[in-house]
Amino acid sequence: MGQNNHKFPKEFLWGGATAANQAEGGYSEGNKGKSIADVLPGGKKNRHKVLQDPHFDFEIHLDQYSYPNHEAIDFYHRYKEDIALFSEMGFKVFRMSIAWTRIFPNGDELEPNEEGLDFYDHIFDELHKYGIEPIVTISHYEMPVHLVKHYGGWRNRQVVTFFERYVNAIFNRYKGKVKYWMTFNEINSGLIMPIVGLGFSIQNEEDKYQATFQAYHHQFVASSLAVKACHELMPNAKIGCMILYAPVYSYDSNPENVMYALQEERLFNYFCADVQVRGKYPAYMKRYLKENNIELDIQDDDLDLLKEHTVDYIGFSYYMSRTEKKVKTPEEKAQGNIMSGVKNPFLKASDWGWEIDPIGLRISLNELYDRYQIPLFIVENGLGAYDKVEEDGSINDDYRIDYLRDHINAMKDSIVDGVELLGYTSWGCIDLVSATSGEFSKRYGFIYVDKHDVGSGTLARKKKKSFYWYKDVISTNGEKL
Ligand code: BG6
C-alpha cells in the first residue's frame, strides 16, 4: 500500500502501549503479591500447554520452567530511562496497566499497599514531566492468584467487591493524574484464554458454559461499577472498554460458512462490547444461553447498572483478521496463533502465523463505528518479529516499518470514511515478554531490549530504525510515513 494524502486530526493521540506484567518485572518487590502472569512459564510450547491445561495449579515450578515475566524488561527500575525514550519519539500518550497485585497483593485485603500506590505515582509524575498523558488499563491479564485459588476467579461474585475496592483505591489516588482509563484488557479473550481472562481453567462442560458466562456477567457488573465511579470522581476523564478485534471473514460465499462467520463474529467480537457499550445483553445471546443451558445469576440492580453506566469509548487491539469455515480439515487451519480459523489465501502471515491484513483494520474501524457510534481508540497494533542486531549495532527493522505504515494508512482512510478515532498506541513500543508465547524473541518494539529467551542479556536499551521512523510519523502528525 502506498502513501495516502489524507490527514489526521490535530489532536490525534500518538503513542505506545505496554502492560505491567510484561514490562515491569520486580514481581516480588514492593510487597507485590503473586499474579496469574507470574505463574505462566516461558516459551511458546510450555505457555500454550499451561494455557490449555484443565488442571493447571497456578503455582511456580522453578525446577521445570523459566518465568520471564518475573524480571521482564525491568521497567520497574528503569522506567525513567524508558519514558525519556518515549518522549524522544514524541509520544503524546503512553498506555500502561496497573498491576492489581501491587495495590492489593492478595486481592481481598481491606487496605491498599502504599508501596504499590507510590510506585505508580512516580510513573505518572515522570510521564507528566514530559507532557505524556497516561492511559491506564485497570486489569491486564493478571488478577491476584489468591483470588483464583481461594475464590475460583471471576466465577465468584465476591470478586466484584474486591475489584471495586481496587478501582476505588486507584481512582481516588490518581484522579488528578490520569484522564484515560480502560477496564479489562481484551475482555473477550477470556473465551479463548480463560486462565488469564477469567481466572480459572476449563475442566468440564459446566466450566465452559455456566461458569464462563457467569464470570462474564461479573466482569460486566464490575466494569459498570468502574465506569460509574470514574464519572463520579473524575468528570473530565474518559473510561473505555477494551476488546480484541479480528474481523471474521467467511471463507467463501457458501451461506453455511457466511452464517458461521457471523455467529463467530457476534460471540467473539461483539458480545462483550454490546453489553459494555449498549448497556444490555444482545438479543442473539438469549438463544446461545438457552441452547447451552446457561442460567445467569443476575441480581436485582445489575441490569440497571449495565444500562446506566456504559463506556465512553472503545479501545481495541488489532493484529490480524480471521477467516472461517464451518467444517475445516486440519490442513486448512491457520497455524501458530491461539484463534481458530483457516488460512486466508490472500494474506501473508508473520513468523508466528498471525495473518497481516491492513485493509482488515479499515474494515474493523468501519464495522465498529457503524455499530456503536462512539469514539474508537486503537490501543494495540504491531508486528511481533525476530530482530537482528548488526555488527555495527544497528537494527534495521524495515518489515516492522512496512507493517505499521500500511496500518496507519488504513487508519487515515477510515478517518475519511467518517470514523471517529481518538488515537493509536502501537503495542510493545519497547520490547517486552510476549503474552501468548512467553518469549522475548517475539519483539514488537521501537526500542530493542537486550534480553533473550534463555534469560541472558544486559537489559540495555537500543533504538531500532523504526524508532526514528515513528518519531517522524508523530512529528508530522502522520503525514510522513
Ligand atoms: C494482546 C495483549 O493479546 O496482544 C497483549 O493484550 C499481548 O498483552 C499482545 O502482548 C500481543 O500478543 P503476544 O502474544 O504476541 O504478546
GROMACS .gro file of C-alpha atoms and ligand atoms in nm:
model
  497
    1MET     CA    1   0.000   0.000   0.000
    2GLY     CA    2   0.144   0.342  -0.088
    3GLN     CA    3   0.139   0.670   0.096
    4ASN     CA    4  -0.200   0.839   0.105
    5ASN     CA    5  -0.255   1.209   0.150
    6HIS     CA    6  -0.536   1.211   0.399
    7LYS     CA    7  -0.470   1.383   0.731
    8PHE     CA    8  -0.509   1.305   1.098
    9PRO     CA    9  -0.692   1.546   1.327
   10LYS     CA   10  -0.458   1.789   1.507
   11GLU     CA   11  -0.535   1.644   1.850
   12PHE     CA   12  -0.471   1.281   1.744
   13LEU     CA   13  -0.312   1.085   2.030
   14TRP     CA   14   0.005   0.906   1.914
   15GLY     CA   15   0.189   0.678   2.148
   16GLY     CA   16   0.279   0.327   2.251
   17ALA     CA   17   0.143   0.052   2.476
   18THR     CA   18   0.270  -0.195   2.735
   19ALA     CA   19   0.129  -0.394   3.026
   20ALA     CA   20   0.264  -0.417   3.379
   21ASN     CA   21   0.318  -0.792   3.382
   22GLN     CA   22   0.505  -0.794   3.051
   23ALA     CA   23   0.732  -0.498   3.122
   24GLU     CA   24   0.781  -0.426   3.492
   25GLY     CA   25   0.943  -0.734   3.639
   26GLY     CA   26   1.010  -0.677   4.011
   27TYR     CA   27   0.749  -0.947   4.060
   28SER     CA   28   0.802  -0.980   4.433
   29GLU     CA   29   0.929  -0.629   4.511
   30GLY     CA   30   0.740  -0.356   4.692
   31ASN     CA   31   0.515  -0.610   4.870
   32LYS     CA   32   0.366  -0.718   4.542
   33GLY     CA   33   0.153  -1.034   4.553
   34LYS     CA   34   0.159  -1.316   4.301
   35SER     CA   35  -0.049  -1.266   3.987
   36ILE     CA   36  -0.159  -1.506   3.716
   37ALA     CA   37   0.115  -1.375   3.487
   38ASP     CA   38   0.375  -1.470   3.748
   39VAL     CA   39   0.284  -1.838   3.728
   40LEU     CA   40   0.290  -1.862   3.346
   41PRO     CA   41   0.604  -2.030   3.212
   42GLY     CA   42   0.826  -1.900   2.933
   43GLY     CA   43   0.845  -2.042   2.580
   44LYS     CA   44   0.568  -2.097   2.331
   45LYS     CA   45   0.534  -2.470   2.392
   46ASN     CA   46   0.517  -2.451   2.770
   47ARG     CA   47   0.296  -2.147   2.779
   48HIS     CA   48   0.047  -2.294   2.531
   49LYS     CA   49   0.046  -2.619   2.726
   50VAL     CA   50  -0.032  -2.443   3.052
   51LEU     CA   51  -0.290  -2.208   2.900
   52GLN     CA   52  -0.484  -2.511   2.783
   53ASP     CA   53  -0.428  -2.730   3.087
   54PRO     CA   54  -0.761  -2.802   3.260
   55HIS     CA   55  -0.576  -2.891   3.579
   56PHE     CA   56  -0.328  -2.607   3.590
   57ASP     CA   57  -0.234  -2.548   3.955
   58PHE     CA   58  -0.141  -2.175   3.936
   59GLU     CA   59   0.191  -2.247   4.110
   60ILE     CA   60   0.551  -2.159   4.023
   61HIS     CA   61   0.765  -2.465   3.932
   62LEU     CA   62   1.120  -2.341   3.911
   63ASP     CA   63   1.254  -2.694   3.864
   64GLN     CA   64   1.050  -2.734   3.546
   65TYR     CA   65   1.006  -2.396   3.383
   66SER     CA   66   1.151  -2.048   3.343
   67TYR     CA   67   0.939  -1.742   3.423
   68PRO     CA   68   1.029  -1.447   3.200
   69ASN     CA   69   0.763  -1.218   3.349
   70HIS     CA   70   0.944  -1.220   3.685
   71GLU     CA   71   1.212  -0.984   3.564
   72ALA     CA   72   1.056  -0.894   3.229
   73ILE     CA   73   1.245  -0.590   3.096
   74ASP     CA   74   1.285  -0.440   3.442
   75PHE     CA   75   1.068  -0.137   3.370
   76TYR     CA   76   1.016  -0.139   3.748
   77HIS     CA   77   1.366   0.004   3.794
   78ARG     CA   78   1.432   0.152   3.450
   79TYR     CA   79   1.112   0.345   3.384
   80LYS     CA   80   1.289   0.683   3.385
   81GLU     CA   81   1.518   0.584   3.101
   82ASP     CA   82   1.229   0.430   2.907
   83ILE     CA   83   0.996   0.725   2.949
   84ALA     CA   84   1.274   0.959   2.835
   85LEU     CA   85   1.299   0.749   2.517
   86PHE     CA   86   0.922   0.762   2.465
   87SER     CA   87   0.942   1.136   2.500
   88GLU     CA   88   1.222   1.150   2.245
   89MET     CA   89   0.987   0.978   1.999
   90GLY     CA   90   0.731   1.247   2.075
   91PHE     CA   91   0.468   1.028   2.247
   92LYS     CA   92   0.157   1.219   2.343
   93VAL     CA   93   0.017   0.923   2.536
   94PHE     CA   94   0.152   0.607   2.694
   95ARG     CA   95  -0.073   0.309   2.755
   96MET     CA   96   0.026   0.100   3.056
   97SER     CA   97  -0.151  -0.105   3.318
   98ILE     CA   98  -0.153  -0.109   3.694
   99ALA     CA   99  -0.070  -0.445   3.848
  100TRP     CA  100  -0.362  -0.526   4.078
  101THR     CA  101  -0.121  -0.727   4.298
  102ARG     CA  102   0.095  -0.420   4.367
  103ILE     CA  103  -0.207  -0.243   4.511
  104PHE     CA  104  -0.384  -0.540   4.674
  105PRO     CA  105  -0.127  -0.824   4.691
  106ASN     CA  106  -0.385  -1.093   4.761
  107GLY     CA  107  -0.683  -0.908   4.623
  108ASP     CA  108  -0.905  -0.941   4.930
  109GLU     CA  109  -0.731  -0.703   5.174
  110LEU     CA  110  -0.923  -0.407   5.310
  111GLU     CA  111  -0.643  -0.154   5.270
  112PRO     CA  112  -0.419  -0.093   4.968
  113ASN     CA  113  -0.042  -0.140   4.972
  114GLU     CA  114   0.121   0.203   4.995
  115GLU     CA  115   0.441   0.094   4.820
  116GLY     CA  116   0.245  -0.011   4.515
  117LEU     CA  117   0.046   0.312   4.505
  118ASP     CA  118   0.365   0.508   4.544
  119PHE     CA  119   0.531   0.331   4.251
  120TYR     CA  120   0.261   0.439   4.006
  121ASP     CA  121   0.265   0.793   4.146
  122HIS     CA  122   0.628   0.810   4.034
  123ILE     CA  123   0.546   0.673   3.689
  124PHE     CA  124   0.263   0.921   3.632
  125ASP     CA  125   0.478   1.209   3.756
  126GLU     CA  126   0.758   1.107   3.524
  127LEU     CA  127   0.520   1.089   3.227
  128HIS     CA  128   0.371   1.430   3.307
  129LYS     CA  129   0.720   1.576   3.335
  130TYR     CA  130   0.743   1.517   2.958
  131GLY     CA  131   0.382   1.610   2.882
  132ILE     CA  132   0.282   1.248   2.815
  133GLU     CA  133  -0.072   1.151   2.920
  134PRO     CA  134  -0.102   0.804   3.073
  135ILE     CA  135  -0.376   0.570   2.950
  136VAL     CA  136  -0.430   0.310   3.218
  137THR     CA  137  -0.571  -0.040   3.183
  138ILE     CA  138  -0.707  -0.142   3.521
  139SER     CA  139  -0.675  -0.516   3.467
  140HIS     CA  140  -0.442  -0.662   3.206
  141TYR     CA  141  -0.424  -1.041   3.234
  142GLU     CA  142  -0.309  -1.052   3.594
  143MET     CA  143  -0.558  -1.100   3.870
  144PRO     CA  144  -0.414  -1.199   4.209
  145VAL     CA  145  -0.351  -1.575   4.228
  146HIS     CA  146  -0.504  -1.573   4.575
  147LEU     CA  147  -0.840  -1.481   4.420
  148VAL     CA  148  -0.802  -1.769   4.178
  149LYS     CA  149  -0.720  -2.025   4.442
  150HIS     CA  150  -0.950  -1.918   4.721
  151TYR     CA  151  -1.244  -1.778   4.534
  152GLY     CA  152  -1.240  -1.953   4.194
  153GLY     CA  153  -1.163  -1.641   3.992
  154TRP     CA  154  -1.433  -1.432   3.828
  155ARG     CA  155  -1.697  -1.702   3.864
  156ASN     CA  156  -1.732  -1.583   4.223
  157ARG     CA  157  -1.943  -1.271   4.279
  158GLN     CA  158  -1.725  -1.166   4.573
  159VAL     CA  159  -1.450  -1.080   4.327
  160VAL     CA  160  -1.667  -0.791   4.204
  161THR     CA  161  -1.641  -0.636   4.551
  162PHE     CA  162  -1.263  -0.684   4.560
  163PHE     CA  163  -1.229  -0.531   4.216
  164GLU     CA  164  -1.446  -0.235   4.320
  165ARG     CA  165  -1.220  -0.178   4.619
  166TYR     CA  166  -0.914  -0.185   4.394
  167VAL     CA  167  -1.074   0.053   4.147
  168ASN     CA  168  -1.175   0.299   4.419
  169ALA     CA  169  -0.824   0.293   4.563
  170ILE     CA  170  -0.659   0.378   4.231
  171PHE     CA  171  -0.924   0.629   4.122
  172ASN     CA  172  -0.901   0.819   4.449
  173ARG     CA  173  -0.525   0.817   4.442
  174TYR     CA  174  -0.472   0.907   4.075
  175LYS     CA  175  -0.774   1.118   3.994
  176GLY     CA  176  -0.559   1.423   3.936
  177LYS     CA  177  -0.308   1.234   3.724
  178VAL     CA  178  -0.491   1.001   3.484
  179LYS     CA  179  -0.756   1.107   3.232
  180TYR     CA  180  -0.787   0.792   3.021
  181TRP     CA  181  -0.884   0.457   3.169
  182MET     CA  182  -0.984   0.115   3.039
  183THR     CA  183  -1.139  -0.163   3.244
  184PHE     CA  184  -1.044  -0.517   3.130
  185ASN     CA  185  -0.781  -0.579   2.865
  186GLU     CA  186  -0.924  -0.776   2.570
  187ILE     CA  187  -1.222  -0.876   2.780
  188ASN     CA  188  -1.345  -1.114   2.509
  189SER     CA  189  -1.020  -1.312   2.508
  190GLY     CA  190  -1.140  -1.496   2.820
  191LEU     CA  191  -1.337  -1.709   2.575
  192ILE     CA  192  -1.014  -1.848   2.432
  193MET     CA  193  -0.778  -1.796   2.727
  194PRO     CA  194  -0.996  -1.835   3.038
  195ILE     CA  195  -0.695  -1.882   3.266
  196VAL     CA  196  -0.570  -1.527   3.206
  197GLY     CA  197  -0.903  -1.361   3.132
  198LEU     CA  198  -1.137  -1.519   3.386
  199GLY     CA  199  -0.906  -1.669   3.645
  200PHE     CA  200  -0.990  -2.036   3.610
  201SER     CA  201  -0.924  -2.330   3.380
  202ILE     CA  202  -1.192  -2.520   3.195
  203GLN     CA  203  -1.226  -2.864   3.347
  204ASN     CA  204  -1.567  -2.961   3.217
  205GLU     CA  205  -1.879  -2.850   3.027
  206GLU     CA  206  -2.012  -2.668   3.332
  207ASP     CA  207  -1.696  -2.451   3.338
  208LYS     CA  208  -1.711  -2.394   2.963
  209TYR     CA  209  -2.064  -2.260   2.964
  210GLN     CA  210  -2.224  -2.184   3.301
  211ALA     CA  211  -1.912  -2.065   3.486
  212THR     CA  212  -1.769  -1.879   3.188
  213PHE     CA  213  -2.076  -1.669   3.121
  214GLN     CA  214  -2.142  -1.614   3.492
  215ALA     CA  215  -1.783  -1.488   3.518
  216TYR     CA  216  -1.853  -1.256   3.224
  217HIS     CA  217  -2.162  -1.125   3.395
  218HIS     CA  218  -1.950  -1.043   3.699
  219GLN     CA  219  -1.694  -0.864   3.483
  220PHE     CA  220  -1.967  -0.660   3.316
  221VAL     CA  221  -2.104  -0.556   3.655
  222ALA     CA  222  -1.751  -0.476   3.775
  223SER     CA  223  -1.688  -0.275   3.461
  224SER     CA  224  -2.008  -0.072   3.505
  225LEU     CA  225  -1.919  -0.003   3.868
  226ALA     CA  226  -1.581   0.126   3.748
  227VAL     CA  227  -1.746   0.347   3.486
  228LYS     CA  228  -1.984   0.484   3.749
  229ALA     CA  229  -1.702   0.559   3.994
  230CYS     CA  230  -1.490   0.714   3.721
  231HIS     CA  231  -1.766   0.951   3.611
  232GLU     CA  232  -1.847   1.049   3.969
  233LEU     CA  233  -1.490   1.104   4.080
  234MET     CA  234  -1.338   1.234   3.756
  235PRO     CA  235  -1.597   1.416   3.544
  236ASN     CA  236  -1.330   1.510   3.290
  237ALA     CA  237  -1.186   1.164   3.249
  238LYS     CA  238  -1.285   0.905   2.990
  239ILE     CA  239  -1.319   0.536   3.051
  240GLY     CA  240  -1.337   0.272   2.780
  241CYS     CA  241  -1.378  -0.099   2.736
  242MET     CA  242  -1.101  -0.292   2.561
  243ILE     CA  243  -1.166  -0.574   2.318
  244LEU     CA  244  -0.957  -0.798   2.096
  245TYR     CA  245  -1.096  -0.733   1.748
  246ALA     CA  246  -1.019  -0.954   1.449
  247PRO     CA  247  -1.282  -0.920   1.174
  248VAL     CA  248  -1.419  -1.259   1.074
  249TYR     CA  249  -1.439  -1.328   0.700
  250SER     CA  250  -1.636  -1.612   0.554
  251TYR     CA  251  -1.406  -1.845   0.362
  252ASP     CA  252  -1.640  -1.831   0.060
  253SER     CA  253  -1.994  -1.738  -0.041
  254ASN     CA  254  -2.147  -2.063   0.085
  255PRO     CA  255  -2.426  -1.932   0.312
  256GLU     CA  256  -2.340  -2.203   0.568
  257ASN     CA  257  -1.994  -2.050   0.604
  258VAL     CA  258  -2.126  -1.693   0.599
  259MET     CA  259  -2.366  -1.776   0.882
  260TYR     CA  260  -2.092  -1.950   1.077
  261ALA     CA  261  -1.863  -1.647   1.037
  262LEU     CA  262  -2.144  -1.420   1.158
  263GLN     CA  263  -2.201  -1.633   1.467
  264GLU     CA  264  -1.831  -1.640   1.548
  265GLU     CA  265  -1.809  -1.268   1.496
  266ARG     CA  266  -2.101  -1.197   1.726
  267LEU     CA  267  -1.989  -1.423   2.007
  268PHE     CA  268  -1.624  -1.333   2.000
  269ASN     CA  269  -1.604  -0.978   1.864
  270TYR     CA  270  -1.930  -0.823   1.974
  271PHE     CA  271  -2.084  -0.991   2.276
  272CYS     CA  272  -1.877  -0.805   2.539
  273ALA     CA  273  -1.880  -0.470   2.360
  274ASP     CA  274  -2.255  -0.499   2.304
  275VAL     CA  275  -2.304  -0.518   2.680
  276GLN     CA  276  -2.043  -0.260   2.773
  277VAL     CA  277  -2.135  -0.004   2.507
  278ARG     CA  278  -2.506  -0.060   2.451
  279GLY     CA  279  -2.574  -0.145   2.814
  280LYS     CA  280  -2.767  -0.468   2.769
  281TYR     CA  281  -2.736  -0.829   2.666
  282PRO     CA  282  -2.780  -0.858   2.289
  283ALA     CA  283  -3.079  -1.050   2.152
  284TYR     CA  284  -2.862  -1.318   1.987
  285MET     CA  285  -2.721  -1.419   2.328
  286LYS     CA  286  -3.063  -1.526   2.455
  287ARG     CA  287  -3.062  -1.819   2.214
  288TYR     CA  288  -2.699  -1.901   2.285
  289LEU     CA  289  -2.752  -1.904   2.662
  290LYS     CA  290  -3.067  -2.114   2.631
  291GLU     CA  291  -2.916  -2.369   2.392
  292ASN     CA  292  -2.619  -2.416   2.621
  293ASN     CA  293  -2.829  -2.446   2.937
  294ILE     CA  294  -2.678  -2.137   3.093
  295GLU     CA  295  -2.883  -1.967   3.359
  296LEU     CA  296  -2.722  -1.646   3.469
  297ASP     CA  297  -2.750  -1.539   3.827
  298ILE     CA  298  -2.837  -1.173   3.776
  299GLN     CA  299  -2.901  -0.967   4.089
  300ASP     CA  300  -3.177  -0.706   4.120
  301ASP     CA  301  -2.992  -0.391   4.020
  302ASP     CA  302  -2.746  -0.547   3.779
  303LEU     CA  303  -2.931  -0.476   3.457
  304ASP     CA  304  -2.995  -0.112   3.552
  305LEU     CA  305  -2.630  -0.072   3.638
  306LEU     CA  306  -2.523  -0.211   3.299
  307LYS     CA  307  -2.767   0.020   3.124
  308GLU     CA  308  -2.679   0.336   3.311
  309HIS     CA  309  -2.301   0.309   3.314
  310THR     CA  310  -2.176   0.240   2.966
  311VAL     CA  311  -1.826   0.318   2.842
  312ASP     CA  312  -1.715   0.645   2.676
  313TYR     CA  313  -1.502   0.490   2.405
  314ILE     CA  314  -1.396   0.156   2.263
  315GLY     CA  315  -1.031   0.064   2.297
  316PHE     CA  316  -0.932  -0.232   2.087
  317SER     CA  317  -0.635  -0.435   1.971
  318TYR     CA  318  -0.592  -0.519   1.607
  319TYR     CA  319  -0.328  -0.758   1.479
  320MET     CA  320  -0.496  -0.970   1.214
  321SER     CA  321  -0.819  -1.085   1.057
  322ARG     CA  322  -0.963  -1.433   1.080
  323THR     CA  323  -1.118  -1.645   0.806
  324GLU     CA  324  -1.380  -1.902   0.899
  325LYS     CA  325  -1.536  -2.212   0.755
  326LYS     CA  326  -1.796  -2.424   0.928
  327VAL     CA  327  -1.615  -2.752   0.868
  328LYS     CA  328  -1.237  -2.737   0.841
  329THR     CA  329  -0.976  -3.003   0.785
  330PRO     CA  330  -0.659  -2.994   0.997
  331GLU     CA  331  -0.457  -2.892   0.688
  332GLU     CA  332  -0.676  -2.586   0.631
  333LYS     CA  333  -0.634  -2.449   0.982
  334ALA     CA  334  -0.437  -2.128   1.023
  335GLN     CA  335  -0.125  -2.217   1.220
  336GLY     CA  336   0.053  -2.055   1.504
  337ASN     CA  337  -0.195  -1.837   1.686
  338ILE     CA  338  -0.448  -1.917   1.951
  339MET     CA  339  -0.752  -1.822   1.747
  340SER     CA  340  -0.921  -2.078   1.530
  341GLY     CA  341  -0.981  -2.021   1.160
  342VAL     CA  342  -0.848  -2.128   0.822
  343LYS     CA  343  -0.567  -1.990   0.612
  344ASN     CA  344  -0.661  -1.691   0.401
  345PRO     CA  345  -0.504  -1.744   0.056
  346PHE     CA  346  -0.480  -1.367   0.001
  347LEU     CA  347  -0.273  -1.288   0.309
  348LYS     CA  348   0.082  -1.341   0.428
  349ALA     CA  349   0.145  -1.429   0.791
  350SER     CA  350   0.403  -1.322   1.049
  351ASP     CA  351   0.658  -1.572   1.180
  352TRP     CA  352   0.403  -1.657   1.447
  353GLY     CA  353   0.124  -1.728   1.198
  354TRP     CA  354  -0.067  -1.401   1.252
  355GLU     CA  355  -0.209  -1.302   0.913
  356ILE     CA  356  -0.115  -0.950   0.814
  357ASP     CA  357  -0.415  -0.754   0.689
  358PRO     CA  358  -0.410  -0.371   0.695
  359ILE     CA  359  -0.737  -0.347   0.499
  360GLY     CA  360  -0.885  -0.557   0.778
  361LEU     CA  361  -0.809  -0.266   1.012
  362ARG     CA  362  -1.009  -0.029   0.793
  363ILE     CA  363  -1.291  -0.285   0.787
  364SER     CA  364  -1.275  -0.317   1.167
  365LEU     CA  365  -1.282   0.057   1.227
  366ASN     CA  366  -1.580   0.097   0.997
  367GLU     CA  367  -1.769  -0.202   1.140
  368LEU     CA  368  -1.715  -0.089   1.497
  369TYR     CA  369  -1.807   0.271   1.432
  370ASP     CA  370  -2.117   0.181   1.228
  371ARG     CA  371  -2.236  -0.044   1.508
  372TYR     CA  372  -2.161   0.168   1.814
  373GLN     CA  373  -2.122   0.531   1.706
  374ILE     CA  374  -1.884   0.619   1.987
  375PRO     CA  375  -1.514   0.714   1.958
  376LEU     CA  376  -1.264   0.438   1.892
  377PHE     CA  377  -0.906   0.407   2.013
  378ILE     CA  378  -0.657   0.159   1.864
  379VAL     CA  379  -0.468   0.071   2.180
  380GLU     CA  380  -0.268  -0.219   2.036
  381ASN     CA  381  -0.131  -0.297   1.690
  382GLY     CA  382   0.211  -0.409   1.575
  383LEU     CA  383   0.431  -0.679   1.433
  384GLY     CA  384   0.593  -0.941   1.651
  385ALA     CA  385   0.914  -1.033   1.468
  386TYR     CA  386   1.270  -1.159   1.515
  387ASP     CA  387   1.516  -0.869   1.512
  388LYS     CA  388   1.885  -0.889   1.433
  389VAL     CA  389   2.148  -0.663   1.584
  390GLU     CA  390   2.404  -0.594   1.310
  391GLU     CA  391   2.776  -0.580   1.378
  392ASP     CA  392   2.767  -0.202   1.385
  393GLY     CA  393   2.491  -0.221   1.646
  394SER     CA  394   2.208  -0.110   1.415
  395ILE     CA  395   1.872  -0.288   1.397
  396ASN     CA  396   1.712  -0.248   1.059
  397ASP     CA  397   1.350  -0.345   1.115
  398ASP     CA  398   1.209  -0.236   0.780
  399TYR     CA  399   0.950  -0.516   0.797
  400ARG     CA  400   0.805  -0.351   1.109
  401ILE     CA  401   0.801  -0.009   0.944
  402ASP     CA  402   0.619  -0.157   0.642
  403TYR     CA  403   0.360  -0.322   0.866
  404LEU     CA  404   0.296  -0.007   1.067
  405ARG     CA  405   0.291   0.221   0.761
  406ASP     CA  406   0.024   0.008   0.595
  407HIS     CA  407  -0.190   0.003   0.908
  408ILE     CA  408  -0.153   0.378   0.962
  409ASN     CA  409  -0.261   0.436   0.603
  410ALA     CA  410  -0.568   0.222   0.670
  411MET     CA  411  -0.643   0.443   0.973
  412LYS     CA  412  -0.620   0.753   0.753
  413ASP     CA  413  -0.870   0.602   0.512
  414SER     CA  414  -1.106   0.519   0.795
  415ILE     CA  415  -1.098   0.875   0.922
  416VAL     CA  416  -1.205   0.991   0.576
  417ASP     CA  417  -1.475   0.721   0.588
  418GLY     CA  418  -1.610   0.913   0.889
  419VAL     CA  419  -1.474   0.708   1.179
  420GLU     CA  420  -1.405   0.900   1.499
  421LEU     CA  421  -1.062   0.777   1.604
  422LEU     CA  422  -0.904   0.919   1.919
  423GLY     CA  423  -0.556   0.779   1.881
  424TYR     CA  424  -0.310   0.500   1.823
  425THR     CA  425  -0.080   0.328   2.070
  426SER     CA  426   0.141   0.075   1.899
  427TRP     CA  427   0.185  -0.245   2.103
  428GLY     CA  428   0.510  -0.317   2.278
  429CYS     CA  429   0.666   0.017   2.192
  430ILE     CA  430   0.961  -0.121   2.382
  431ASP     CA  431   1.040  -0.496   2.350
  432LEU     CA  432   0.875  -0.698   2.624
  433VAL     CA  433   0.763  -1.051   2.713
  434SER     CA  434   0.507  -1.195   2.472
  435ALA     CA  435   0.173  -1.274   2.637
  436THR     CA  436   0.081  -1.584   2.443
  437SER     CA  437   0.424  -1.735   2.392
  438GLY     CA  438   0.627  -1.607   2.689
  439GLU     CA  439   0.918  -1.519   2.461
  440PHE     CA  440   1.149  -1.221   2.438
  441SER     CA  441   1.237  -1.311   2.079
  442LYS     CA  442   0.889  -1.209   1.961
  443ARG     CA  443   0.974  -0.840   1.952
  444TYR     CA  444   0.738  -0.550   1.879
  445GLY     CA  445   0.940  -0.252   1.993
  446PHE     CA  446   1.083   0.067   1.852
  447ILE     CA  447   1.332   0.017   2.134
  448TYR     CA  448   1.533  -0.304   2.148
  449VAL     CA  449   1.597  -0.462   2.487
  450ASP     CA  450   1.898  -0.687   2.526
  451LYS     CA  451   1.718  -0.979   2.688
  452HIS     CA  452   1.682  -1.327   2.543
  453ASP     CA  453   1.466  -1.635   2.571
  454VAL     CA  454   1.731  -1.823   2.764
  455GLY     CA  455   1.729  -1.549   3.025
  456SER     CA  456   2.062  -1.386   2.932
  457GLY     CA  457   2.114  -1.022   2.835
  458THR     CA  458   2.222  -0.692   2.985
  459LEU     CA  459   1.874  -0.531   2.959
  460ALA     CA  460   2.040  -0.242   2.774
  461ARG     CA  461   1.807  -0.037   2.552
  462LYS     CA  462   1.889   0.039   2.187
  463LYS     CA  463   1.699   0.243   1.927
  464LYS     CA  464   1.586   0.049   1.620
  465LYS     CA  465   1.543   0.202   1.274
  466SER     CA  466   1.167   0.215   1.344
  467PHE     CA  467   1.236   0.445   1.642
  468TYR     CA  468   1.346   0.726   1.411
  469TRP     CA  469   1.070   0.646   1.164
  470TYR     CA  470   0.794   0.664   1.431
  471LYS     CA  471   0.942   0.986   1.567
  472ASP     CA  472   0.894   1.140   1.219
  473VAL     CA  473   0.543   0.998   1.193
  474ILE     CA  474   0.446   1.167   1.518
  475SER     CA  475   0.619   1.497   1.450
  476THR     CA  476   0.443   1.526   1.112
  477ASN     CA  477   0.112   1.402   1.259
  478GLY     CA  478   0.114   1.102   1.027
  479GLU     CA  479   0.199   1.292   0.708
  480LYS     CA  480   0.544   1.143   0.663
  481LEU     CA  481   0.508   0.769   0.658
  482BG6     C1  482  -0.274  -0.877   2.312
  482BG6     C2  483  -0.246  -0.850   2.456
  482BG6     O1  484  -0.336  -1.000   2.305
  482BG6     O2  485  -0.172  -0.896   2.223
  482BG6     C3  486  -0.102  -0.821   2.488
  482BG6     O3  487  -0.328  -0.750   2.509
  482BG6     C4  488  -0.013  -0.907   2.402
  482BG6     O4  489  -0.083  -0.842   2.626
  482BG6     C5  490  -0.038  -0.869   2.255
  482BG6     O5  491   0.121  -0.900   2.432
  482BG6     C6  492   0.048  -0.944   2.156
  482BG6     O6  493   0.042  -1.080   2.178
  482BG6     P1  494   0.175  -1.164   2.200
  482BG6     O7  495   0.130  -1.299   2.232
  482BG6     O8  496   0.248  -1.155   2.072
  482BG6     O9  497   0.246  -1.098   2.310
   0.00000   0.00000   0.00000
